[in-house]
Amino acid sequence: MMFAPPLWAGEVLRILTWHGYADPDWVAEFEREHDVSVEVSFVESDDELWEKLSKNHGENYDIFAANTAELQRYIGQNIVAVLKKNQIPNTKNQLPRFRDTDEIPGINRNGNLYAIPFTYSEMGLIYDKKQFKSPPTSMDALWLPQYKGKIILYDGSNHNFSLTALTLNIENPFQLSREQMNKTVAKLLALREQAPLFYTSPEESVRTFLKNKAALMFANYGNQQLKQLQSLDADIGYIIPKEGALAWLDCWAITVGAKNKTLAEKWINFTLEKSISTALTRRQGLPNTLNPSNLQDKDKIIWLEPSENFALRTQYWDRIRAGKARTSNKRPVKPTA
């Protein structure tokens, strides 16, 4: 008896994602199971992800990973396809907080679902125990003059504005008024005077931290960076600051230009297999959506939300990075998404 080959036989699945979300052995297993080829491209910042996906309206990729705060602008620009959970059966194995997608801000619009949660982490502060008599308690430690030249920052626009807004006690760090934006830029310029080192990927952050004997690092990748440093026997600590820690929830989304949406759905379902999600946590230190994490009730976690103007934050960050930002007298333009 002859069987027809799967409809996607010989096809290529094009994935745009973050390091650790599509390991070579996972990709090889998926290719064997579905008789396809998989091309994986990696990004190291939200700005880079937007640049790649917005350039050709997402047509160069079939599936990508983005956090819930960023996802809304992809939805607004009609880059993301609507999803049906019944096409991704492993969602039934997720924890209730991730299975109830109607209650997750950022992944729905007008009653439609656009993404499936995969992994998440808070963004705490990593410190060198040898350089602290007692653990720091606030992100304000990044501004202490005794640590000039010994701090490490994530080289991305959006999160740096939000974390700085938290240190200024701004109630909503994602929606800054003109006055709040001016204050945030001024404080970021003061942070630039600390002569920080910058990173984009977790691996780069670990190398930079150890090579330069850094005192403090804003951990954009949270537990992923913590695990990598601990595996190298670094004498470090990790805190959730008193202001609270920003936290991201990364989800899989399919582009409207995906060549085979069914195959892309198969990839999402594959990453929600217990073996794959558990391997993610074991290898990267990142929580998965199937098993409870180590976060405690006392930890103040602030889930990322869309900002008032992504483009403006990027523009200011580029100038702050160069040490020469000045804010405009104009009120920030509302985002179009």
Coordinates of C-alpha atoms in Angstrom, one line a residue:
M1 CA 0.0 0.0 0.0
M2 CA 1.4 3.4 -1.0
F3 CA 1.1 6.5 1.2
A4 CA 1.1 10.0 -0.2
P5 CA 3.9 12.1 1.3
P6 CA 3.0 14.9 3.7
L7 CA 1.9 18.1 2.0
W8 CA 4.9 20.0 3.3
A9 CA 7.5 17.4 2.2
G10 CA 10.6 19.0 0.9
E11 CA 9.5 22.5 2.1
V12 CA 11.6 24.9 4.2
L13 CA 10.4 26.4 7.5
R14 CA 12.0 29.8 8.1
I15 CA 12.3 30.7 11.8
L16 CA 13.4 34.1 13.2
T17 CA 14.0 33.8 16.9
W18 CA 16.3 34.2 19.9
H19 CA 19.3 32.1 20.9
G20 CA 18.2 29.0 22.8
Y21 CA 14.7 28.8 21.3
A22 CA 15.7 26.6 18.3
D23 CA 18.7 24.4 19.3
P24 CA 20.3 22.3 16.5
D25 CA 19.1 19.0 18.0
W26 CA 15.5 20.2 18.2
V27 CA 15.7 21.4 14.6
A28 CA 17.1 18.1 13.4
E29 CA 14.4 16.2 15.2
F30 CA 11.7 18.4 13.7
E31 CA 13.2 18.0 10.2
R32 CA 13.2 14.2 10.6
E33 CA 9.6 14.1 11.8
H34 CA 8.2 16.2 9.0
D35 CA 10.6 15.6 6.2
V36 CA 11.4 19.3 5.8
S37 CA 14.3 21.7 6.1
V38 CA 14.5 24.4 8.7
E39 CA 16.3 27.7 8.4
V40 CA 16.9 29.5 11.7
S41 CA 17.9 33.1 11.9
F42 CA 18.7 34.6 15.3
V43 CA 18.2 38.2 16.6
E44 CA 19.7 39.8 19.7
S45 CA 17.4 42.8 20.3
D46 CA 13.8 43.8 19.8
D47 CA 15.0 46.6 17.5
E48 CA 16.7 44.1 15.3
L49 CA 13.6 41.8 15.3
W50 CA 11.5 44.8 14.1
E51 CA 14.0 45.8 11.5
K52 CA 14.0 42.3 10.0
L53 CA 10.2 41.7 10.0
S54 CA 9.1 45.1 9.0
K55 CA 11.4 45.4 6.0
N56 CA 9.4 43.1 3.7
H57 CA 6.3 42.9 5.8
G58 CA 7.5 39.7 7.3
E59 CA 7.6 37.8 4.0
N60 CA 11.2 36.5 4.6
Y61 CA 10.1 34.4 7.6
D62 CA 7.3 32.0 8.4
I63 CA 7.4 32.1 12.2
F64 CA 9.1 34.3 14.9
A65 CA 9.3 34.8 18.6
A66 CA 8.4 38.1 20.2
N67 CA 7.4 39.4 23.6
T68 CA 3.9 40.4 24.3
A69 CA 4.7 44.1 24.5
E70 CA 6.3 44.1 21.1
L71 CA 3.7 42.0 19.4
Q72 CA 1.0 44.6 19.2
R73 CA 2.9 46.6 16.6
Y74 CA 3.3 43.5 14.4
I75 CA -0.4 43.0 14.7
G76 CA -1.0 46.6 13.9
Q77 CA 1.1 46.4 10.8
N78 CA -0.7 43.3 9.6
I79 CA 2.5 41.2 9.8
V80 CA 1.0 38.4 12.0
A81 CA -1.5 35.8 11.1
V82 CA -4.5 34.8 13.3
L83 CA -4.1 31.5 15.2
K84 CA -6.5 28.8 16.2
K85 CA -5.5 27.0 19.4
N86 CA -7.2 23.8 18.3
Q87 CA -4.5 23.6 15.6
I88 CA -1.9 23.5 18.3
P89 CA -3.1 20.7 20.6
N90 CA -0.2 20.8 23.1
T91 CA -1.5 24.1 24.4
K92 CA -3.8 22.0 26.6
N93 CA -0.7 21.0 28.6
Q94 CA 0.3 24.5 29.5
L95 CA -0.2 26.0 32.9
P96 CA -3.7 27.7 33.4
R97 CA -2.2 31.2 33.3
F98 CA -0.7 30.6 29.8
R99 CA -3.5 28.3 28.6
D100 CA -6.1 31.0 29.2
T101 CA -5.0 33.2 26.3
D102 CA -7.9 35.5 26.5
E103 CA -6.5 36.9 29.8
I104 CA -3.0 37.6 28.4
P105 CA -2.5 41.2 27.4
G106 CA -0.8 41.8 24.0
I107 CA -1.6 38.6 22.1
N108 CA -5.2 39.3 21.2
R109 CA -6.9 41.9 19.2
N110 CA -10.6 42.2 18.2
G111 CA -11.3 38.8 19.5
N112 CA -8.5 37.1 17.5
L113 CA -5.5 35.2 18.9
Y114 CA -2.1 36.0 17.3
A115 CA 0.5 34.2 19.4
I116 CA 1.2 31.3 21.8
P117 CA 3.3 31.8 25.0
F118 CA 6.6 29.8 25.1
T119 CA 8.9 31.2 27.8
Y120 CA 9.4 34.1 30.1
S121 CA 11.7 35.8 32.6
E122 CA 12.0 38.7 34.9
M123 CA 14.9 41.2 34.3
G124 CA 16.7 41.5 37.6
L125 CA 20.2 42.7 38.6
I126 CA 23.2 40.5 38.7
Y127 CA 26.0 41.6 41.0
D128 CA 29.5 40.4 41.9
K129 CA 29.5 39.3 45.6
K130 CA 33.1 40.3 46.1
Q131 CA 32.4 43.9 45.3
F132 CA 29.4 44.2 47.6
K133 CA 29.4 44.0 51.4
S134 CA 25.6 43.3 51.2
P135 CA 23.4 42.7 48.2
P136 CA 22.1 45.8 46.4
T137 CA 18.4 46.4 46.7
S138 CA 17.6 48.8 43.9
M139 CA 18.4 49.4 40.3
D140 CA 19.7 52.8 41.4
A141 CA 22.9 50.9 42.3
L142 CA 23.7 51.2 38.6
W143 CA 24.1 55.0 39.0
L144 CA 26.5 54.8 42.1
P145 CA 29.8 56.5 41.2
Q146 CA 32.0 53.9 42.8
Y147 CA 30.9 51.5 40.1
K148 CA 31.8 53.7 37.2
G149 CA 33.2 51.6 34.4
K150 CA 32.1 48.4 36.1
I151 CA 28.5 48.2 35.0
I152 CA 27.0 46.3 32.0
L153 CA 23.8 47.3 30.2
Y154 CA 21.6 45.7 27.6
D155 CA 22.0 47.6 24.4
G156 CA 18.3 48.0 23.6
S157 CA 16.1 51.1 23.6
N158 CA 12.7 50.1 25.0
H159 CA 13.6 48.3 28.3
N160 CA 16.3 50.8 29.3
F161 CA 13.7 53.6 29.2
S162 CA 11.2 51.5 31.2
L163 CA 13.6 50.4 33.9
T164 CA 14.9 54.0 34.3
A165 CA 11.3 55.2 34.6
L166 CA 10.8 52.8 37.5
T167 CA 13.7 54.3 39.4
L168 CA 12.0 57.7 39.0
N169 CA 8.9 56.3 40.6
I170 CA 6.9 56.8 37.4
E171 CA 3.6 54.9 37.8
N172 CA 3.4 53.6 34.3
P173 CA 6.9 53.1 32.8
F174 CA 5.5 52.2 29.4
Q175 CA 3.5 55.3 28.8
L176 CA 5.7 58.4 29.4
S177 CA 4.4 61.9 29.1
R178 CA 6.6 64.6 27.6
E179 CA 7.8 65.7 31.1
Q180 CA 8.4 62.1 32.1
M181 CA 10.3 61.4 28.9
N182 CA 12.6 64.4 29.5
K183 CA 13.4 63.2 33.1
T184 CA 14.0 59.7 31.9
V185 CA 16.4 60.8 29.1
A186 CA 18.2 63.0 31.6
K187 CA 18.7 60.1 34.0
L188 CA 19.8 57.8 31.1
L189 CA 22.4 60.4 30.1
A190 CA 23.7 60.3 33.7
L191 CA 23.9 56.5 33.4
R192 CA 25.8 56.9 30.2
E193 CA 28.4 59.0 32.3
Q194 CA 29.0 55.8 34.2
A195 CA 31.0 54.5 31.2
P196 CA 29.0 51.3 30.9
L197 CA 29.7 48.3 28.8
F198 CA 27.0 47.0 26.5
Y199 CA 25.8 43.6 25.3
T200 CA 23.1 42.2 23.2
S201 CA 23.2 38.4 23.6
P202 CA 23.3 36.4 26.8
E203 CA 26.7 34.8 25.8
E204 CA 28.2 38.2 25.1
S205 CA 27.0 39.5 28.5
V206 CA 28.7 36.6 30.3
R207 CA 32.0 37.1 28.5
T208 CA 31.9 40.9 29.2
F209 CA 31.0 40.4 32.8
L210 CA 33.9 38.0 33.5
K211 CA 36.5 39.7 31.3
N212 CA 36.0 43.1 32.8
K213 CA 35.4 42.0 36.4
A214 CA 32.1 43.9 36.4
A215 CA 30.2 44.8 39.5
L216 CA 26.7 45.0 38.2
M217 CA 24.7 44.0 35.2
F218 CA 21.1 44.7 34.2
A219 CA 20.0 41.2 33.3
N220 CA 17.7 41.6 30.3
Y221 CA 17.6 37.8 29.9
G222 CA 17.3 37.1 33.6
N223 CA 17.6 33.5 34.5
Q224 CA 19.3 32.6 31.3
Q225 CA 22.3 34.9 32.1
L226 CA 22.3 33.8 35.7
K227 CA 22.5 30.1 34.7
Q228 CA 25.4 30.7 32.3
L229 CA 27.4 32.6 34.9
Q230 CA 26.7 30.0 37.6
S231 CA 27.8 27.2 35.2
L232 CA 31.2 29.0 35.1
D233 CA 31.4 29.2 38.9
A234 CA 31.1 33.0 39.0
D235 CA 30.6 34.3 42.5
I236 CA 27.5 36.2 41.8
G237 CA 24.1 37.1 43.3
Y238 CA 20.8 38.0 41.7
I239 CA 18.1 40.3 43.0
I240 CA 14.6 41.4 42.1
P241 CA 15.0 45.2 42.9
K242 CA 12.6 47.0 45.3
E243 CA 11.2 49.0 42.3
G244 CA 10.2 45.7 40.8
A245 CA 11.6 43.8 37.8
L246 CA 10.3 44.2 34.3
A247 CA 9.4 40.8 32.9
W248 CA 8.9 39.6 29.3
L249 CA 6.7 36.8 28.0
D250 CA 8.0 35.5 24.6
C251 CA 5.5 33.9 22.3
W252 CA 5.5 32.2 18.9
A253 CA 3.7 34.0 16.1
I254 CA 3.2 33.2 12.4
T255 CA 3.6 35.7 9.7
V256 CA 0.8 36.5 7.2
G257 CA 3.2 35.6 4.5
A258 CA 4.1 32.1 5.8
K259 CA 4.5 29.7 3.0
N260 CA 3.0 26.8 5.0
K261 CA 1.0 27.9 8.0
T262 CA 0.2 24.3 9.0
L263 CA 3.9 23.5 9.2
A264 CA 4.5 26.6 11.3
E265 CA 1.8 25.5 13.7
K266 CA 3.5 22.1 13.9
W267 CA 6.7 23.9 15.1
I268 CA 4.8 25.7 17.8
N269 CA 3.2 22.5 18.9
F270 CA 6.6 20.7 18.8
T271 CA 8.2 23.3 21.2
L272 CA 5.4 22.7 23.6
E273 CA 6.3 19.0 23.9
K274 CA 7.3 18.3 27.5
S275 CA 10.7 17.1 26.4
I276 CA 11.5 20.3 24.5
S277 CA 10.1 22.8 27.0
T278 CA 11.9 21.0 29.8
A279 CA 15.1 21.0 27.8
L280 CA 14.7 24.8 27.4
T281 CA 14.6 25.3 31.1
R282 CA 17.5 22.8 31.8
R283 CA 19.7 24.4 29.1
Q284 CA 18.9 28.1 29.3
G285 CA 17.5 28.5 32.9
L286 CA 14.4 30.0 31.5
P287 CA 11.0 29.0 32.8
N288 CA 8.6 27.2 30.4
T289 CA 4.8 27.4 30.2
L290 CA 4.2 23.8 31.2
N291 CA 5.9 23.8 34.6
P292 CA 5.8 26.1 37.7
S293 CA 8.7 28.5 38.0
N294 CA 10.8 29.7 41.0
L295 CA 9.2 33.1 41.1
Q296 CA 7.8 33.9 44.6
D297 CA 4.7 35.8 45.6
K298 CA 6.7 38.5 47.3
D299 CA 8.6 39.3 44.0
K300 CA 7.3 42.4 42.3
I301 CA 7.0 41.6 38.7
I302 CA 5.9 44.1 36.1
W303 CA 5.0 42.5 32.8
L304 CA 6.0 44.5 29.7
E305 CA 3.4 46.5 27.9
P306 CA 3.6 48.4 24.6
S307 CA 5.4 51.8 24.9
E308 CA 4.1 55.2 24.0
N309 CA 6.3 55.4 21.0
F310 CA 8.8 52.7 20.0
A311 CA 10.4 54.8 17.3
L312 CA 11.0 57.7 19.6
R313 CA 12.6 55.6 22.2
T314 CA 14.9 54.0 19.6
Q315 CA 15.9 57.5 18.3
Y316 CA 16.7 58.8 21.8
W317 CA 18.5 55.6 22.8
D318 CA 20.8 55.8 19.8
R319 CA 21.7 59.4 20.8
I320 CA 22.1 58.5 24.5
R321 CA 24.3 55.6 23.5
A322 CA 26.5 58.1 21.7
G323 CA 26.3 60.4 24.8
K324 CA 24.5 63.3 23.1
A325 CA 20.8 63.0 23.5
R326 CA 18.4 66.0 23.8
T327 CA 14.7 65.7 24.1
S328 CA 12.2 67.5 21.9
N329 CA 9.7 70.1 23.1
K330 CA 7.1 68.2 21.2
R331 CA 4.9 65.7 22.9
P332 CA 5.8 62.1 21.8
V333 CA 3.8 61.0 18.8
K334 CA 1.3 58.3 19.6
P335 CA 2.2 54.9 18.1
T336 CA 0.3 54.0 14.9
A337 CA -0.2 50.3 15.9

